[in-house]
Short mmCIF file of C-alpha atoms in Angstrom, two decimals:
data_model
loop_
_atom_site.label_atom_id
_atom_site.label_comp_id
_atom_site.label_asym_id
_atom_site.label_seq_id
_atom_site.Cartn_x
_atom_site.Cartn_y
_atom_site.Cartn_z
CA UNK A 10 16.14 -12.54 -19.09
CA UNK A 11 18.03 -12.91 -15.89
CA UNK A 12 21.15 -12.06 -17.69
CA UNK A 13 19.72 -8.86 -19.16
CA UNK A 14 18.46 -7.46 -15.81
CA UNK A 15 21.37 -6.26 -14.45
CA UNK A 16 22.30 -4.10 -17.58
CA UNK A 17 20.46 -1.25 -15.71
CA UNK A 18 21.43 -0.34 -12.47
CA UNK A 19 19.08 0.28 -9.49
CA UNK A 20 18.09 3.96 -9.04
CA UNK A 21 16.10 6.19 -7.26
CA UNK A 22 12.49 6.13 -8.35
CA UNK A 23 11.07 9.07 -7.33
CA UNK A 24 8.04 8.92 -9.36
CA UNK A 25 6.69 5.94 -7.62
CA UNK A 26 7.35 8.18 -4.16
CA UNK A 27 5.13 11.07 -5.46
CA UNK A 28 2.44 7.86 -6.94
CA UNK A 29 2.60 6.73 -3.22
CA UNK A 30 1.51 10.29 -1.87
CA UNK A 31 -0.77 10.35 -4.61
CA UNK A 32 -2.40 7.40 -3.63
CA UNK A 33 -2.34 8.08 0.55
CA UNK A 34 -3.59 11.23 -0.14
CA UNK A 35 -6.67 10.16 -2.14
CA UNK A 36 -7.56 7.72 0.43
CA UNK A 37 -7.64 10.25 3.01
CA UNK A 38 -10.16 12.14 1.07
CA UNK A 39 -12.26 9.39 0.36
CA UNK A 40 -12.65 8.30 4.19
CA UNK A 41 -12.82 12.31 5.08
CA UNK A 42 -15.81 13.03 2.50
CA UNK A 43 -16.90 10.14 3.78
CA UNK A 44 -17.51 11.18 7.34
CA UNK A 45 -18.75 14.54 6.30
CA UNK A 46 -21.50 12.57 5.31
CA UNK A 47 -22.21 12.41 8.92
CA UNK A 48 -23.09 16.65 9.17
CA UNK A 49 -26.39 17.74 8.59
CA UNK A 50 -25.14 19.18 5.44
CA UNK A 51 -24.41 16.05 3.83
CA UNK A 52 -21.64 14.82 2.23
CA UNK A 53 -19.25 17.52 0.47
CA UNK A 54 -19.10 17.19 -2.88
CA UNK A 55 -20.91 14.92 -5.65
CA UNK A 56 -19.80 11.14 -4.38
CA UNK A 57 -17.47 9.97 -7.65
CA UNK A 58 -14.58 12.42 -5.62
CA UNK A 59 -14.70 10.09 -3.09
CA UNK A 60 -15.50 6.30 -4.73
CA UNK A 61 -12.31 7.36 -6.88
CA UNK A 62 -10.34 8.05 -3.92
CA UNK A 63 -10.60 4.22 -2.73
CA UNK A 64 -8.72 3.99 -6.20
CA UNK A 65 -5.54 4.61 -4.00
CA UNK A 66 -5.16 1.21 -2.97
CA UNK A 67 -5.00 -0.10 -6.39
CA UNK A 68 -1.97 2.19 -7.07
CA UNK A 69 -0.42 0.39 -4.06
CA UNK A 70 -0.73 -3.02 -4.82
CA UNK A 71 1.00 -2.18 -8.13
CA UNK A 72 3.26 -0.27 -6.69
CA UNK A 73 3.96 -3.08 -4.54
CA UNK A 74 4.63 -5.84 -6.99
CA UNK A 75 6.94 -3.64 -9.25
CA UNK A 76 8.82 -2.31 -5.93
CA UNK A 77 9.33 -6.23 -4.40
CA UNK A 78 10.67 -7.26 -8.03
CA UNK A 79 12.94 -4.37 -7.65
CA UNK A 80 14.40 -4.90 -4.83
CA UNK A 81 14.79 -8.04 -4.48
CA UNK A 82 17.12 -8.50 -7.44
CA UNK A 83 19.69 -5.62 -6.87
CA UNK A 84 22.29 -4.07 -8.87
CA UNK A 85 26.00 -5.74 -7.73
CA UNK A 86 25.09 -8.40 -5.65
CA UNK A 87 23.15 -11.23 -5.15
CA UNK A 88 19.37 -11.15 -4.75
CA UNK A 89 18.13 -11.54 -1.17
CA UNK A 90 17.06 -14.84 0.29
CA UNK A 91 13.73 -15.34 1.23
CA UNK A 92 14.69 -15.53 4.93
CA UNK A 93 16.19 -11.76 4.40
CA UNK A 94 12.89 -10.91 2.52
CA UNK A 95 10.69 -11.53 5.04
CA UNK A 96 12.79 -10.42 7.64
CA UNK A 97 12.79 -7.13 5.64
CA UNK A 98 9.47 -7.12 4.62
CA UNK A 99 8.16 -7.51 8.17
CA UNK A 100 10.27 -5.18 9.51
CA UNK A 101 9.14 -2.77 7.41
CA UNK A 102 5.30 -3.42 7.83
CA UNK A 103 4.53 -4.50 11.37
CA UNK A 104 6.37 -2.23 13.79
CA UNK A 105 4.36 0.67 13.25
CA UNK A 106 1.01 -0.85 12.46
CA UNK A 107 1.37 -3.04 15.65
CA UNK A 108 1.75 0.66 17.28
CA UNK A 109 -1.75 1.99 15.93
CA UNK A 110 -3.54 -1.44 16.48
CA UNK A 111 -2.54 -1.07 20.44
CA UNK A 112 -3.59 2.30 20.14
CA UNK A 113 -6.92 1.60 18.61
CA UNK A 114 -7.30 -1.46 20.98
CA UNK A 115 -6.95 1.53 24.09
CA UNK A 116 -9.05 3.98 22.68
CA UNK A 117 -12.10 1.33 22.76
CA UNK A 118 -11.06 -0.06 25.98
CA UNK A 119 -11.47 3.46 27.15
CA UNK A 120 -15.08 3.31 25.23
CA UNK A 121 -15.00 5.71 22.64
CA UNK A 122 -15.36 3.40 20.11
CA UNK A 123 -18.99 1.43 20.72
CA UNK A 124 -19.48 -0.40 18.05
CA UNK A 125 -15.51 -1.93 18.04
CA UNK A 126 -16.35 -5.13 19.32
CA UNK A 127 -12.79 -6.81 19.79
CA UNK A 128 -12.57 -10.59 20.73
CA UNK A 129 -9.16 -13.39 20.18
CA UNK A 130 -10.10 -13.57 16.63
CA UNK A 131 -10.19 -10.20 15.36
CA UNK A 132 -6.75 -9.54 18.01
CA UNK A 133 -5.13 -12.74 16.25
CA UNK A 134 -6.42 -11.44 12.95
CA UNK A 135 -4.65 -7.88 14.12
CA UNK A 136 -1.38 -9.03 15.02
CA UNK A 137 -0.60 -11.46 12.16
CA UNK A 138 -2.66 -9.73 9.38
CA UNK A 139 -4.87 -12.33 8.81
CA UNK A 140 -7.85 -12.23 6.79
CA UNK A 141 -10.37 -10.82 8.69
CA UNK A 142 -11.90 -8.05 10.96
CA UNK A 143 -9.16 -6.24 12.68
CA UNK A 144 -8.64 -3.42 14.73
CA UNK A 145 -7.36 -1.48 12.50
CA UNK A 146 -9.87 -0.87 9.64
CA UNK A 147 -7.16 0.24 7.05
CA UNK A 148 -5.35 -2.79 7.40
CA UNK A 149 -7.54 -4.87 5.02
CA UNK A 150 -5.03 -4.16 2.29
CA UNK A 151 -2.01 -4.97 4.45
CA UNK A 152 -3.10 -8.54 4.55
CA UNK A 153 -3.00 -8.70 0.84
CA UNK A 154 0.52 -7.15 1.10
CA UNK A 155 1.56 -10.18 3.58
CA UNK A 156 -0.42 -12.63 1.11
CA UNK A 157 1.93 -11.61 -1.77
CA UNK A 158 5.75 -11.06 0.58
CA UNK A 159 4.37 -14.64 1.56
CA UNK A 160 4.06 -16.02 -2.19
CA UNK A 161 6.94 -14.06 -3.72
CA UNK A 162 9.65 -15.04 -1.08
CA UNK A 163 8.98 -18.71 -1.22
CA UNK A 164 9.78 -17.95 -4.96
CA UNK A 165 12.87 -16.17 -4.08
CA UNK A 166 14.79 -19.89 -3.04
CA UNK A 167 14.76 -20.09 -7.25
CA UNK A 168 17.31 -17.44 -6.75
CA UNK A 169 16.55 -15.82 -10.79
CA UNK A 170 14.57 -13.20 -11.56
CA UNK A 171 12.65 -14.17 -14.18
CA UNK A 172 11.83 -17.86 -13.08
CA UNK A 173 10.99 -16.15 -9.58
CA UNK A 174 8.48 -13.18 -10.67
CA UNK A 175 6.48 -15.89 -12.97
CA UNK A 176 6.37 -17.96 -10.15
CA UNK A 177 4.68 -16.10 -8.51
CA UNK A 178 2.73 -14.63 -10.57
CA UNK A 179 1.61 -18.02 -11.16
CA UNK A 180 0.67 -19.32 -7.57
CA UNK A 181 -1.37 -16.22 -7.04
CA UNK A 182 -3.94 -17.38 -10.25
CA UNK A 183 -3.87 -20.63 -9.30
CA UNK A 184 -4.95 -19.22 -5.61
CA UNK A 185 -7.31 -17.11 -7.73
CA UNK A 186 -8.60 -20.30 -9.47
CA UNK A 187 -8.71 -22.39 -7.03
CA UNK A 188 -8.72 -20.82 -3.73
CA UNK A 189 -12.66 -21.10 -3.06
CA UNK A 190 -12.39 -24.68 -2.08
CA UNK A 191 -10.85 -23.48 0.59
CA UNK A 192 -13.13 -24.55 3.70
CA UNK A 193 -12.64 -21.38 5.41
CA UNK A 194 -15.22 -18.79 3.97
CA UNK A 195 -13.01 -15.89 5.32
CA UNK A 196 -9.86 -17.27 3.89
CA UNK A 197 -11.51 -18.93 0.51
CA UNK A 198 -12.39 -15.49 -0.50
CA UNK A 199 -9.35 -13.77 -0.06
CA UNK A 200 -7.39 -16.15 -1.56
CA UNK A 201 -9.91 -16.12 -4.28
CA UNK A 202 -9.74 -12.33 -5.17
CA UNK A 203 -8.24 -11.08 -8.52
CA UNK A 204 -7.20 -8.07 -6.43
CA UNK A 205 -3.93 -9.92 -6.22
CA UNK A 206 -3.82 -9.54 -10.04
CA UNK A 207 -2.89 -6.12 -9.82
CA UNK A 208 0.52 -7.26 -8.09
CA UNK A 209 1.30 -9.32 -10.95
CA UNK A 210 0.71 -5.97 -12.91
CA UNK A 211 3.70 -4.41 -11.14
CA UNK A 212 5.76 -7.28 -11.44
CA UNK A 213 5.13 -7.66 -15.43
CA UNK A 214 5.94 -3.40 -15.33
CA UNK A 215 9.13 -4.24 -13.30
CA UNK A 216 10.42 -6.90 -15.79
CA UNK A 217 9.32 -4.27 -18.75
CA UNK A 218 11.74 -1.78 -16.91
CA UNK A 219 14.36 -4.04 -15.64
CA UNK A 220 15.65 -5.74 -19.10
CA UNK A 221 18.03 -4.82 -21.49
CA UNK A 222 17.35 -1.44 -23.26
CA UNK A 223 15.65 1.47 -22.66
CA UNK A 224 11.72 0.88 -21.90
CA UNK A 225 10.31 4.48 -21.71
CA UNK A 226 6.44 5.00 -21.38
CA UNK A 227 5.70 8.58 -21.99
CA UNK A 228 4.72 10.62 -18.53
CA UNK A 229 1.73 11.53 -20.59
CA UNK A 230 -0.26 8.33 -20.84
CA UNK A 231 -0.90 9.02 -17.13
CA UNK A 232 -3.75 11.31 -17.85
CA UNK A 233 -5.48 8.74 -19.47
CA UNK A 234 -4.88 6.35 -16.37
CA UNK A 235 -6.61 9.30 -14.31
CA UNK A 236 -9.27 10.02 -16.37
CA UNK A 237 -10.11 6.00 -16.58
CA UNK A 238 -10.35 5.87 -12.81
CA UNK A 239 -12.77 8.89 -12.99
CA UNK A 240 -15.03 7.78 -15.62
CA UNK A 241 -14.80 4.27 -13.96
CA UNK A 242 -15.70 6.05 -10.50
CA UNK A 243 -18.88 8.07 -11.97
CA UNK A 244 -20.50 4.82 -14.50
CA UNK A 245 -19.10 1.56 -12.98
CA UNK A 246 -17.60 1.54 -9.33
CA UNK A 247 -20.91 3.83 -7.43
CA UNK A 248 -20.93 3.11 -3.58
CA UNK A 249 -18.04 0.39 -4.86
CA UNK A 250 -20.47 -2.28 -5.17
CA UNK A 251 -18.78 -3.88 -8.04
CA UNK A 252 -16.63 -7.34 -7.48
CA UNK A 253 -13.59 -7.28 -7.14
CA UNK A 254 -12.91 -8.91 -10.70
CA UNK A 255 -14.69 -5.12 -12.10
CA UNK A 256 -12.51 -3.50 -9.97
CA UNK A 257 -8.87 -5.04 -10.97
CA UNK A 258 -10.27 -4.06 -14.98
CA UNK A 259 -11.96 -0.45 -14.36
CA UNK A 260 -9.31 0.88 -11.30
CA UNK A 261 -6.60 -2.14 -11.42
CA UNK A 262 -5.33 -1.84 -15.29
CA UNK A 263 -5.10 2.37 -15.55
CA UNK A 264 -3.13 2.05 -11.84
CA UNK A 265 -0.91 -0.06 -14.30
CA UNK A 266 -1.03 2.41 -16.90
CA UNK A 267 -0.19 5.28 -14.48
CA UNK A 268 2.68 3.40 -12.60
CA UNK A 269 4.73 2.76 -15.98
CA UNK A 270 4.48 6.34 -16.77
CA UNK A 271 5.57 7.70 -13.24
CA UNK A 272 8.87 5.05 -13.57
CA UNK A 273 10.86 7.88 -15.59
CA UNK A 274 10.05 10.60 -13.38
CA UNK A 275 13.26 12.94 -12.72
CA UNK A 276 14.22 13.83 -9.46
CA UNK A 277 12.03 17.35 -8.73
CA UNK A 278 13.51 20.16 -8.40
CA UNK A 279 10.43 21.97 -6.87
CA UNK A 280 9.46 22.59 -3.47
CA UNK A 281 6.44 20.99 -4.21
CA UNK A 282 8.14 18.46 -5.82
CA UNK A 283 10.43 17.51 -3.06
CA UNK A 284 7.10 17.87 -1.10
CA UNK A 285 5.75 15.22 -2.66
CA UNK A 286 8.71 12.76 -2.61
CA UNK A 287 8.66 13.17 1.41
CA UNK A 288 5.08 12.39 1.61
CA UNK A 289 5.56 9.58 -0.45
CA UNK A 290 7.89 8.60 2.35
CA UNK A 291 5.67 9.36 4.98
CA UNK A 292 3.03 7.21 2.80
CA UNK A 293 2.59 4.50 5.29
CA UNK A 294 2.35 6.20 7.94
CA UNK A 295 -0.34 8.53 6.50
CA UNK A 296 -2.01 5.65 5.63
CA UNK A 297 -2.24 4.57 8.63
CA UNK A 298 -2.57 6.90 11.09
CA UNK A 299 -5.19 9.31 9.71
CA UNK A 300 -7.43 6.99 11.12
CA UNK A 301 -6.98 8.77 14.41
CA UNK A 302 -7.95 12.00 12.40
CA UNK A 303 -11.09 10.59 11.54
CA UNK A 304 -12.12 9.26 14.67
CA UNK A 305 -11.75 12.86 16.29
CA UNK A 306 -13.47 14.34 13.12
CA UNK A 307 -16.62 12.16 13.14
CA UNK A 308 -16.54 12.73 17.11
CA UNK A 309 -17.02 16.81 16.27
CA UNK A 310 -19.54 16.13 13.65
CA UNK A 311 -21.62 14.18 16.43
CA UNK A 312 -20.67 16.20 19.57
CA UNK A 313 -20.30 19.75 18.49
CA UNK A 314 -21.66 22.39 16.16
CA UNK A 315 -19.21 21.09 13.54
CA UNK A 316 -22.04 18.64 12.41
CA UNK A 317 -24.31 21.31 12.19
CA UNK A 318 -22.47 23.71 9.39
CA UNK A 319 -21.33 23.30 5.79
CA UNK A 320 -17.97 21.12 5.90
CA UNK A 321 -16.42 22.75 3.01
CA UNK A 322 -13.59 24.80 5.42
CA UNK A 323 -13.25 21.67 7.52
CA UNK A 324 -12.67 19.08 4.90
CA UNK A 325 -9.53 20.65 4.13
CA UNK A 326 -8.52 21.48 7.47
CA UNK A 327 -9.01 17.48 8.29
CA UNK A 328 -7.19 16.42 5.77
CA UNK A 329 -4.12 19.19 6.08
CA UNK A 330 -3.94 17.08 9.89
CA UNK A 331 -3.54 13.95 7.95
CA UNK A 332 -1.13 15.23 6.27
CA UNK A 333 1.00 16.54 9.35
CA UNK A 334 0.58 14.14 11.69
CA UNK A 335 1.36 11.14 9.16
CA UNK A 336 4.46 13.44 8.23
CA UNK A 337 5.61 13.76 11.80
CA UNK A 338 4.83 10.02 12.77
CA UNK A 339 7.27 9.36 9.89
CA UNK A 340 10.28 11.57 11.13
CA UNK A 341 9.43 10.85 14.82
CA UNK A 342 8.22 6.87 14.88
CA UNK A 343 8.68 5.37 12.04
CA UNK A 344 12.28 6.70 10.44
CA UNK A 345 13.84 5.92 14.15
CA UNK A 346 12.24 2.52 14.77
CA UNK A 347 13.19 1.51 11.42
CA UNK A 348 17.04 2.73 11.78
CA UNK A 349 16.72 1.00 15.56
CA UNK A 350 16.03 -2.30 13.59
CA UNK A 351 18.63 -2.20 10.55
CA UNK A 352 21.35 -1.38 12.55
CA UNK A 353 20.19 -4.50 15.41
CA UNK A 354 20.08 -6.35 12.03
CA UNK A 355 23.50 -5.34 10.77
CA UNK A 356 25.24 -6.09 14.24
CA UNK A 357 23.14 -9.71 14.22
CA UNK A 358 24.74 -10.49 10.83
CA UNK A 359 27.89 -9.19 11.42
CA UNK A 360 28.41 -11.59 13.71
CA UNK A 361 27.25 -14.81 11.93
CA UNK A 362 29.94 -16.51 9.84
CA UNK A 363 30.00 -15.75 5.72
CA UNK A 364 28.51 -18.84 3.92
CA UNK A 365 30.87 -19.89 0.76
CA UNK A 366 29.78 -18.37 -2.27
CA UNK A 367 27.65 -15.53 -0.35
CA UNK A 368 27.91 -11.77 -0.52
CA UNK A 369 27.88 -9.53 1.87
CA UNK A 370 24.64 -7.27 1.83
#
């Protein structure tokens, strides 16, 4: 298989950008009907909207596993090491989320959040993504993310694709299978969770796409995808009660399904198109910043007469702020910090000596 991979070269996948504002964006309306359920009016709109907005993060995690098989085995040149993957990976991650946990960590100093009750645990758990509470509420799913960057680049040092992505899909069942005899409760179920499954969905989709021939899946079979996460959202997944082994089968499997048919995706040519491919840049940041935005938005429901009127012209207007201020952390914050670092990076490795055999990255 390893052979075969590189009869494709690497390209810009711009379908998986507009999945990834797809998937921010639904999030953000799930936690913003979710606080209009603070107004006297109630929640806007019937609930299923927002249960099938938490669907999001299932796109993500598949995203994920196809996007770290991707990368990691590039056109031309040797694949990374798993000392450059984690360097990357953590680069990529941490910078900006270490930002809004030291923001969030102010804001309750300050008191305006109550009930945040911070001690060394939940600030270890915050730094390092560790299972756990942590500052940031978001950042549940980034701990998964670290979970599988920690799995797959220990796999890397077999230096093949093929013999790397089942490895690791293979360490994360046996985690799955065995990880409750873990003594830690906290870390027993994580480990445990056949959310992780839904990374070795997007690995299995990027060996589909990376081997010889032309694997196509029609843009089509998305709709069905869609319409599974709906139907899923109204019958199976109410007030998402159901474990997470429901939720890999009713959300995790048509994430899969809509993935493979957003890999073929032309580069738009729209203004709404190219809309979408910079807010799937701006993804993480979205993700993670309209947090803020929701703090200031339950804070008018309680405080002023915001709570006390129909939602349905705020709703938008809350999540339009998302939008824009997850945008301009991305051009402002992110886009520099992350330059700042790979070109500190490049100078670092410039200067170390070439090993024999290696190629220069």
């Amino acid at each position: 298989m390893a052979g075969d991979v590189m009869s494709r070269q690497h390209r810009e996948l711009y379908g998986l950008q507009i999945l990834r504002a797809i998937a921010a964006l639904a999030v953000v309306v799930r936690h913003t009907l979710d606080m209009s359920e603070g107004s006297e009016a109630g929640r806007l709109g019937p609930y299923w909207i927002a249960t099938s907005g938490g669907a999001g993060v299932d796109l993500f995690f598949v995203i994920s596993g196809f996007i770290m098989v991707y990368v990691s085995f590039p056109f031309g040149r040797l694949p990374d090491s798993p000392k450059d993957f984690i360097i990357k990976r953590a680069t990529r991650i941490y910078p900006i989320y270490w930002i809004c946990s030291a923001a969030i960590a102010a804001i309750s100093a300050v008191g305006f959040l109550h009930s945040k009750h911070i001690d060394s645990y939940t600030i270890l758990n915050s730094v390092l993504l560790l299972p756990g509470d942590k500052l940031v509420f978001v950042a549940w799913t980034l701990s998964y993310e670290v979970y599988f960057y920690a799995i797959f680049s220990i796999c890397l040092a077999l230096g093949r694709l093929g013999p790397t992505s089942l490895a690791a899909m293979l360490l994360m069942v046996v985690g799955i299978a065995f990880g409750g005899q873990i003594p830690n409760p906290t870390f027993a179920k994580f480990v445990s969770s056949p959310l992780v499954l839904e990374f070795c969905f997007g690995i299995v989709l990027a060996l589909l796409f990376c081997a010889g021939g032309k694997w196509r899946v029609p843009q089509a079979l998305s709709i069905p995808g869609f319409l599974a996460i709906i139907v899923a959202s109204i019958f199976t997944m109410q007030h998402d009660a159901a474990p997470d082994a429901t939720r890999v089968i009713m959300w995790g499997i048509p994430a899969a399904l809509i993935v493979a048919a957003f890999l073929n995706v032309d580069r738009p040519q729209s203004r709404l198109g190219r809309a979408a491919v910079l807010l799937g840049d701006a993804s993480y940041a979205l993700y993670l910043t309209h947090i803020f935005v929701m703090l200031g938005y339950g804070w008018l429901i309680k405080a002023t007469f915001v709570g006390g009127v129909s939602q349905v012209p705020f709703v938008p207007a809350i999540i339009s702020i998302c939008i824009i201020v997850g945008v301009l952390t991305h051009l402002l914050m992110e886009k520099p910090i992350l330059e700042f670092i790979r070109k500190t990076l490049k100078r670092q490795r410039s200067r170390e000596p070439l090993e024999v055999g290696s190629l220069p990255s």
